[in-house]
């Protein structure tokens, strides 16, 4: 029997799907360092900058003013 509240891997990512080729070339606009794709939250994480850039409708929003500060 299937669970209607199941949010397993088959659920679409928050923020919409992102082209994997795009993820390979994106870097943090502040540090030029690598980003970690958090599929569950729909964000790209820059650990060095301490920021999480949102993904909206499958488009990464790479503006520091739009980014969420990571908790320490």
Tab-separated table of C-alpha atoms in Angstrom:
chain	number	residue	atom	x	y	z
A	1	UNK	CA	0.000	0.000	0.000
A	2	UNK	CA	1.356	3.443	-0.902
A	3	UNK	CA	1.701	6.252	1.625
A	4	UNK	CA	0.304	9.563	0.247
A	5	UNK	CA	2.654	11.603	2.458
A	6	UNK	CA	5.767	9.735	1.308
A	7	UNK	CA	8.462	12.190	0.145
A	8	UNK	CA	10.924	9.635	-1.150
A	9	UNK	CA	13.431	10.108	-3.969
A	10	UNK	CA	10.632	9.999	-6.543
A	11	UNK	CA	9.317	13.350	-5.325
A	12	UNK	CA	10.369	16.332	-7.444
A	13	UNK	CA	13.082	18.514	-5.915
A	14	UNK	CA	12.123	21.731	-4.166
A	15	UNK	CA	12.636	24.663	-6.512
A	16	UNK	CA	12.198	22.495	-9.601
A	17	UNK	CA	14.647	20.329	-11.520
A	18	UNK	CA	18.012	21.820	-12.466
A	19	UNK	CA	19.967	20.891	-15.593
A	20	UNK	CA	22.892	18.708	-14.378
A	21	UNK	CA	25.210	20.360	-16.930
A	22	UNK	CA	24.488	23.719	-15.315
A	23	UNK	CA	25.348	22.357	-11.874
A	24	UNK	CA	28.740	21.245	-13.196
A	25	UNK	CA	29.793	24.769	-14.204
A	26	UNK	CA	28.236	26.993	-11.533
A	27	UNK	CA	30.431	28.422	-8.774
A	28	UNK	CA	29.752	30.801	-5.901
A	29	UNK	CA	29.747	34.375	-7.265
A	30	UNK	CA	31.558	35.637	-4.147
A	31	UNK	CA	34.233	33.013	-3.550
A	32	UNK	CA	34.376	31.373	-6.998
A	33	UNK	CA	34.355	28.132	-5.003
A	34	UNK	CA	32.300	24.961	-5.510
A	35	UNK	CA	28.610	24.647	-4.726
A	36	UNK	CA	26.755	21.721	-3.179
A	37	UNK	CA	23.313	20.944	-4.588
A	38	UNK	CA	20.771	20.374	-1.801
A	39	UNK	CA	17.970	18.696	-3.723
A	40	UNK	CA	15.617	18.507	-0.722
A	41	UNK	CA	15.763	22.249	0.032
A	42	UNK	CA	16.172	23.376	-3.578
A	43	UNK	CA	19.346	25.318	-2.874
A	44	UNK	CA	22.961	25.555	-3.937
A	45	UNK	CA	25.215	25.744	-0.874
A	46	UNK	CA	28.478	27.670	-0.709
A	47	UNK	CA	30.115	26.496	2.498
A	48	UNK	CA	33.008	28.942	2.091
A	49	UNK	CA	30.658	31.954	1.802
A	50	UNK	CA	28.159	30.545	4.319
A	51	UNK	CA	25.293	31.089	1.870
A	52	UNK	CA	22.535	29.019	0.298
A	53	UNK	CA	21.403	30.255	-3.114
A	54	UNK	CA	17.747	29.456	-3.902
A	55	UNK	CA	16.532	27.616	-6.976
A	56	UNK	CA	13.248	28.909	-8.369
A	57	UNK	CA	11.437	27.111	-11.179
A	58	UNK	CA	14.652	25.229	-11.955
A	59	UNK	CA	16.742	28.414	-12.194
A	60	UNK	CA	19.522	29.013	-9.653
A	61	UNK	CA	19.346	32.559	-8.295
A	62	UNK	CA	23.033	33.405	-7.898
A	63	UNK	CA	22.583	36.792	-6.214
A	64	UNK	CA	24.127	37.169	-2.747
A	65	UNK	CA	21.233	39.456	-1.729
A	66	UNK	CA	18.792	36.614	-2.480
A	67	UNK	CA	20.835	33.968	-0.660
A	68	UNK	CA	20.019	32.589	2.767
A	69	UNK	CA	22.732	32.768	5.452
A	70	UNK	CA	23.742	29.357	6.757
A	71	UNK	CA	23.491	28.841	10.493
A	72	UNK	CA	26.796	28.398	12.330
